[in-house]
Amino acid sequence: MDRKLKVMHMVWSMGDGGAQRVILNYLRDFKEDPDLDMQLYVYNNAEDSFCNREIREHGFNVTYLNNPQSKLNLPLIKRLFNPAVAQKNWEQAIRAYQPDIVHVHISALLGVTLKPIVNTGVPVRFDTLHSDPRRYKGKALQTNKTAFGKEHFIPLCLTKEQSAIARQRYGFDHCEILPNGIDFAALRNRKTEKAAARAKLNLPENAFLVLGVGRLDPIKNFSFLIDAFFCLYSQNPSAVLALAGRGSQLDTLRKKAAELSLGDKVYFLGNQDDMAMVYSAADVLGVTSISESFSLTVLEAQALGVRCVISDGVPDESIITDRVKKMPPFASPEEWGNALAERDFIGRKVCDEKDYEVHAISARLKQIYLHYWKEYCDGK
C-alpha cells in the first residue's frame, strides 16, 4: 500500500459509556499506525468526560461537530428538522475528510449517517453493534436492515450470541465477531486496597458493599437492583449499595431508595474516572440489565477479583472466571438478594481473559480493515 488508509470513526458523543471507552482504545492503538489514519468524528461537543479529557491530553485525531441543530425556534418543529440538519453536517464532514473506510459506532447513529455515507460513496463500511439488536424497532430497524443489506455495511458483532440474534433480526448472512478489548495489565496496576478505595469514595469501611455500574437508564434495571438489595439488607443490616454512573433515572432511583427507607444505605457515586478504584471497593457486583450486547463492566470486575451476579440478559461470553453467577429469567428480588450474599459460590468460566486483550483486539480490527479494503480493490 503506497499510502495510509483513511478510516473515519463516527459517534454521537464521547461521554463515559462502554462504546466510548472502546473507541478510546482504538485511538490509543492507532495513533501512530503506519498503515491507518484513524480520525474520529463526534457529532456533539467536547463535554466534560473522562474520554474527552484523555483526548485533549494526548492530542488524538478527533473532530467535534459541536451538535449543529435546526435554527427554528419552535421546539416541536425544531425536533422534526434536526435529523436533516445532522445528515447535512455528517455529509459535509465525510466530503471534507474523504475516507476510504467508515466505522459507525452504535447502530442508532445510522439513522442520520446512512444516507450521507451512501451519497458520498464511501467504499468500505462498518457498524459495531454495541447494543442488543432487539432494541431496534420500526424505522430504526428498517434503517439497520437497509445498511446491512442493500448498502453493504459489514456488521461487527461483539459475541457469538449477539451474532446469532443479529443474523435473525437483520437478515444478513455474514458478520465479523470482534469483542470489546480491555487493557488488563493497566487495570490491575490501578487496583487499590479495599479500605483505601472506600475512604476515597466516602463509603463505610466495614460494610458489605454491593456495586452497580452503568448509565442510570431503564435498560440497566437498577430499580430491580435496589429491590434485590432491600432483600439482602433485611438479612444483613451492614450492607450498602453503591451505584456508579449518571443518567435520566437518578431522581427516580433516589426516590425509590427513600421510599424503602434505604436513603442512607444507597450511595450515588456519579461518573468515576478511576473505575479500578470503584471495583476495588466492592464485595460483589450486581448487573441486573434487561439486555447487554456485551459487558465491559463484568470483565473489568472479574479482572480485579470481584464476585459478580448477572442477569440472563448478559452474554455468557462475558464470563472469564468461576466467580460469576448468572441468574435465571424472572428470578425474584429475594433470589437475587440471596445470590448477592452468597460469598462462596463457584461457577464455570466460559471464555479466557486472552480473548479480550485490548491490543490483540485492535490488531484484529486492523486485519479486518485491510482484508475488506483488499477485497474492495480486487473487486474494482
XYZ file of C-alpha atoms in Angstrom:
380
model
C 0.000 0.000 0.000
C 1.557 3.311 -1.092
C -0.403 5.437 1.395
C -2.266 5.214 4.666
C -5.887 4.142 4.554
C -8.180 6.883 5.819
C -10.569 5.437 8.416
C -13.379 7.640 9.730
C -14.951 6.558 13.022
C -18.318 8.155 13.760
C -20.076 8.506 17.123
C -22.762 10.714 18.597
C -20.815 11.751 21.713
C -17.742 10.833 23.748
C -19.301 10.541 27.189
C -18.262 7.820 29.613
C -20.158 4.860 28.107
C -18.777 1.464 27.144
C -18.733 2.170 23.395
C -16.805 5.377 24.007
C -14.170 3.542 26.051
C -13.755 1.056 23.198
C -13.237 3.908 20.725
C -10.675 5.419 23.089
C -8.710 2.158 22.968
C -8.628 2.369 19.166
C -7.447 5.987 19.307
C -4.592 4.913 21.577
C -3.532 1.932 19.497
C -3.865 3.507 16.037
C -2.369 6.916 16.824
C 0.990 6.108 15.232
C -0.115 3.251 12.984
C 1.939 3.053 9.757
C -0.988 1.838 7.635
C -4.073 3.570 9.030
C -5.000 7.210 9.510
C -7.816 6.959 12.064
C -9.906 10.079 12.532
C -12.798 10.166 14.991
C -15.731 12.466 14.253
C -18.035 13.295 17.179
C -21.365 14.966 16.442
C -21.717 16.591 19.872
C -19.292 18.942 21.580
C -16.433 18.024 23.884
C -18.473 17.587 27.068
C -16.674 17.071 30.359
C -15.930 13.346 30.476
C -13.014 11.042 31.119
C -12.829 10.188 27.405
C -12.750 13.802 26.247
C -10.156 14.734 28.847
C -7.858 11.969 27.606
C -8.458 13.036 24.002
C -7.276 16.539 24.869
C -4.346 15.308 26.951
C -2.942 13.026 24.242
C -3.900 15.024 21.172
C -5.810 12.243 19.470
C -7.233 12.844 15.998
C -10.768 13.919 16.901
C -13.095 16.422 15.244
C -16.161 17.667 17.133
C -19.065 18.905 15.016
C -20.468 20.692 18.094
C -24.039 19.468 17.787
C -25.472 21.660 14.992
C -29.270 21.770 15.121
C -32.120 23.375 13.256
C -32.333 27.140 13.766
C -36.108 27.048 14.074
C -37.363 28.394 17.406
C -40.410 26.179 17.895
C -39.201 23.108 19.866
C -41.536 20.544 18.294
C -40.814 21.665 14.731
C -37.100 22.035 15.526
C -37.011 18.384 16.620
C -38.527 17.323 13.300
C -35.835 19.125 11.290
C -32.830 18.142 13.425
C -32.258 14.779 11.633
C -31.993 16.585 8.278
C -29.509 19.034 9.789
C -27.496 16.127 11.187
C -27.437 14.376 7.797
C -26.233 17.561 6.102
C -23.413 18.051 8.599
C -22.335 14.419 8.502
C -22.182 14.613 4.696
C -20.054 17.767 4.863
C -17.670 16.057 7.295
C -17.358 12.961 5.085
C -16.678 15.049 1.983
C -14.046 17.076 3.851
C -12.144 14.006 5.093
C -12.802 11.690 2.088
C -12.387 8.385 3.958
C -11.674 5.026 2.390
C -13.458 3.324 5.286
C -16.226 4.483 7.647
C -16.859 2.852 11.001
C -20.127 3.771 12.737
C -20.483 3.160 16.476
C -23.932 2.456 17.958
C -26.381 1.436 15.241
C -28.907 4.155 16.134
C -26.496 6.627 14.520
C -27.199 5.018 11.147
C -30.466 6.959 11.164
C -28.532 10.131 10.273
C -25.287 8.737 8.804
C -26.531 6.069 6.370
C -27.708 8.498 3.685
C -24.566 10.707 3.834
C -22.303 7.637 3.633
C -24.210 6.322 0.609
C -24.367 9.755 -1.058
C -20.617 10.226 -0.770
C -19.843 6.713 -1.988
C -17.524 5.646 0.833
C -16.156 2.319 -0.423
C -15.916 0.191 2.740
C -18.450 0.497 5.592
C -18.622 -0.950 9.114
C -21.019 -0.712 12.027
C -20.278 -2.053 15.507
C -23.374 -3.455 17.210
C -22.798 -2.018 20.684
C -26.472 -2.590 21.605
C -28.787 -5.586 21.614
C -30.333 -5.747 18.091
C -33.733 -6.489 19.646
C -33.869 -2.919 20.952
C -34.446 -1.531 17.463
C -37.966 -1.375 16.080
C -39.916 0.429 13.379
C -37.961 2.926 11.280
C -34.697 2.296 13.134
C -34.941 -1.431 12.493
C -35.619 -0.860 8.794
C -32.652 1.525 8.539
C -30.345 -1.078 10.049
C -31.648 -3.773 7.712
C -31.021 -1.478 4.746
C -27.485 -0.730 5.916
C -26.550 -4.397 6.353
C -28.355 -5.478 3.195
C -28.649 -3.174 0.232
C -25.883 -0.783 1.329
C -23.304 -3.459 2.179
C -22.290 -2.405 5.688
C -20.177 -5.058 7.408
C -21.593 -5.764 10.885
C -19.101 -6.130 13.722
C -20.742 -8.232 16.445
C -19.332 -8.411 19.966
C -20.144 -12.051 20.754
C -21.310 -15.224 19.028
C -24.552 -14.933 20.982
C -25.169 -11.431 19.659
C -24.236 -12.560 16.155
C -26.980 -15.205 16.167
C -29.560 -12.656 17.337
C -28.424 -10.062 14.789
C -28.493 -12.503 11.878
C -32.093 -13.376 12.644
C -33.080 -9.762 13.360
C -31.400 -8.078 10.391
C -31.291 -10.913 7.868
C -27.582 -10.786 6.976
C -25.535 -13.902 6.249
C -22.052 -12.763 7.215
C -20.540 -10.706 10.014
C -17.252 -10.328 11.848
C -17.054 -11.057 15.571
C -14.873 -8.536 17.360
C -15.180 -8.345 21.166
C -14.522 -5.204 23.120
C -10.963 -5.116 24.397
C -9.608 -4.466 27.883
C -6.118 -3.468 28.987
C -5.987 -5.945 31.861
C -2.453 -5.024 32.917
C -3.228 -1.312 33.160
C -6.439 -2.052 35.057
C -4.679 -4.249 37.626
C -1.914 -1.689 38.082
C -4.572 0.706 39.398
C -6.054 -1.750 41.886
C -6.374 -0.268 45.390
C -6.690 -1.777 48.847
C -10.362 -2.054 49.763
C -10.166 0.210 52.811
C -8.304 2.922 50.890
C -10.764 2.757 47.983
C -13.744 3.101 50.308
C -12.153 6.010 52.118
C -11.546 7.770 48.805
C -15.173 7.249 47.760
C -16.588 8.130 51.201
C -18.058 4.650 51.631
C -18.272 2.853 55.003
C -15.163 0.790 55.672
C -16.768 -2.272 57.286
C -19.949 -2.595 55.217
C -20.842 -5.419 52.846
C -20.758 -3.390 49.622
C -22.889 -4.225 46.591
C -21.877 -2.320 43.460
C -23.859 -1.374 40.350
C -22.121 0.271 37.381
C -23.562 1.905 34.269
C -25.873 4.581 32.922
C -28.841 5.241 35.184
C -31.137 4.164 32.387
C -34.155 1.806 32.367
C -32.259 -0.792 30.290
C -29.825 -1.280 33.201
C -32.747 -2.113 35.538
C -31.214 -0.506 38.631
C -34.668 -0.226 40.177
C -34.683 -4.013 40.396
C -31.171 -3.974 41.872
C -32.490 -1.728 44.647
C -35.296 -4.250 45.269
C -32.741 -7.066 45.462
C -30.554 -5.010 47.768
C -33.558 -4.348 50.024
C -33.986 -8.127 50.418
C -30.291 -8.508 51.196
C -30.325 -5.602 53.652
C -33.247 -7.167 55.507
C -30.924 -10.074 56.350
C -27.671 -8.095 56.639
C -28.030 -4.563 58.070
C -24.332 -3.907 57.426
C -24.935 -3.970 53.649
C -24.773 -0.855 51.461
C -25.363 -0.312 47.742
C -23.210 1.977 45.588
C -24.267 2.976 42.055
C -21.543 4.394 39.786
C -22.911 6.281 36.794
C -25.289 9.045 35.884
C -28.379 9.257 33.765
C -32.046 10.092 33.439
C -33.211 7.853 36.288
C -31.167 9.443 39.078
C -34.095 11.192 40.766
C -36.378 8.167 40.314
C -33.843 5.845 41.929
C -33.181 8.255 44.802
C -36.914 8.430 45.457
C -37.256 4.659 45.413
C -34.391 4.217 47.875
C -36.030 6.757 50.185
C -39.429 5.019 49.952
C -37.789 1.766 51.067
C -36.064 3.599 53.955
C -32.702 2.970 52.298
C -31.817 6.611 51.801
C -28.592 6.398 53.829
C -27.711 2.913 52.535
C -27.662 3.670 48.796
C -24.742 5.783 47.548
C -24.909 7.518 44.175
C -21.302 7.976 43.080
C -21.888 9.623 39.696
C -19.391 9.023 36.896
C -15.962 7.944 38.082
C -12.731 8.330 36.113
C -10.889 5.630 38.049
C -13.095 2.575 37.776
C -10.355 0.320 39.181
C -10.755 2.125 42.491
C -14.548 1.675 42.353
C -14.268 -2.070 41.737
C -11.625 -2.313 44.467
C -14.165 -1.045 46.991
C -16.780 -3.716 46.181
C -17.612 -7.097 47.691
C -19.930 -8.052 44.828
C -21.075 -6.545 41.523
C -24.753 -6.798 40.591
C -25.642 -6.493 36.883
C -29.437 -6.526 36.502
C -29.551 -5.289 32.887
C -32.544 -6.292 30.787
C -30.116 -6.846 27.923
C -26.423 -6.311 27.209
C -24.682 -6.904 23.907
C -21.506 -7.304 25.939
C -20.402 -6.255 29.413
C -17.107 -4.468 29.904
C -18.185 -3.925 33.496
C -18.371 -7.656 34.201
C -14.977 -8.275 32.578
C -13.308 -5.450 34.486
C -14.766 -6.552 37.812
C -13.601 -10.141 37.276
C -10.126 -8.925 36.321
C -9.887 -7.290 39.753
C -11.209 -10.352 41.602
C -14.729 -9.086 42.295
C -17.521 -11.649 42.508
C -20.392 -10.948 40.077
C -24.105 -11.743 39.940
C -25.506 -11.117 36.460
C -28.877 -11.243 34.723
C -29.798 -13.604 31.912
C -29.505 -10.550 29.634
C -25.703 -10.608 29.919
C -23.958 -12.866 27.352
C -22.214 -15.970 28.693
C -19.106 -14.890 26.772
C -18.585 -12.178 29.389
C -17.713 -14.869 31.989
C -13.938 -15.353 32.287
C -13.679 -16.647 35.895
C -15.555 -19.035 38.192
C -16.771 -16.137 40.352
C -19.828 -15.239 38.270
C -23.367 -16.414 38.986
C -25.879 -15.992 36.160
C -29.445 -15.679 37.388
C -32.334 -17.433 35.617
C -35.006 -15.394 33.806
C -37.657 -13.928 36.107
C -35.637 -14.596 39.277
C -37.246 -12.754 42.198
C -35.639 -9.941 44.204
C -35.350 -12.411 47.107
C -33.401 -14.839 44.915
C -31.169 -12.029 43.767
C -30.620 -10.889 47.346
C -29.547 -14.399 48.327
C -27.202 -14.632 45.338
C -25.576 -11.289 46.142
C -24.913 -12.551 49.672
C -23.534 -15.940 48.570
C -19.804 -15.374 49.100
C -18.695 -18.973 48.412
C -20.365 -19.519 45.038
C -18.177 -21.324 42.479
C -19.275 -21.139 38.862
C -17.817 -22.038 35.475
C -15.850 -19.751 33.209
C -16.859 -19.642 29.544
C -14.045 -17.680 27.873
C -10.445 -16.765 28.631
C -9.031 -13.382 29.502
C -6.734 -13.540 26.472
C -9.805 -13.429 24.223
C -10.309 -9.776 25.225
C -6.754 -8.399 25.447
C -7.040 -4.874 24.114
C -4.031 -4.702 21.812
C -4.881 -8.051 20.225
C -8.409 -6.761 19.555
C -7.032 -3.622 17.874
C -4.701 -5.755 15.753
C -7.659 -7.902 14.737
C -9.659 -4.813 13.734
C -6.757 -3.634 11.578
C -6.662 -7.042 9.853
C -10.398 -6.733 9.172
C -9.953 -3.273 7.661
C -7.103 -4.394 5.411
C -8.943 -7.548 4.346
C -12.078 -5.735 3.232
C -10.092 -2.933 1.593
C -8.176 -5.514 -0.459
C -11.450 -7.228 -1.304
C -12.858 -3.891 -2.490
C -9.762 -3.126 -4.591
C -9.777 -6.607 -6.134
C -13.476 -6.181 -6.913
C -12.863 -2.868 -8.669
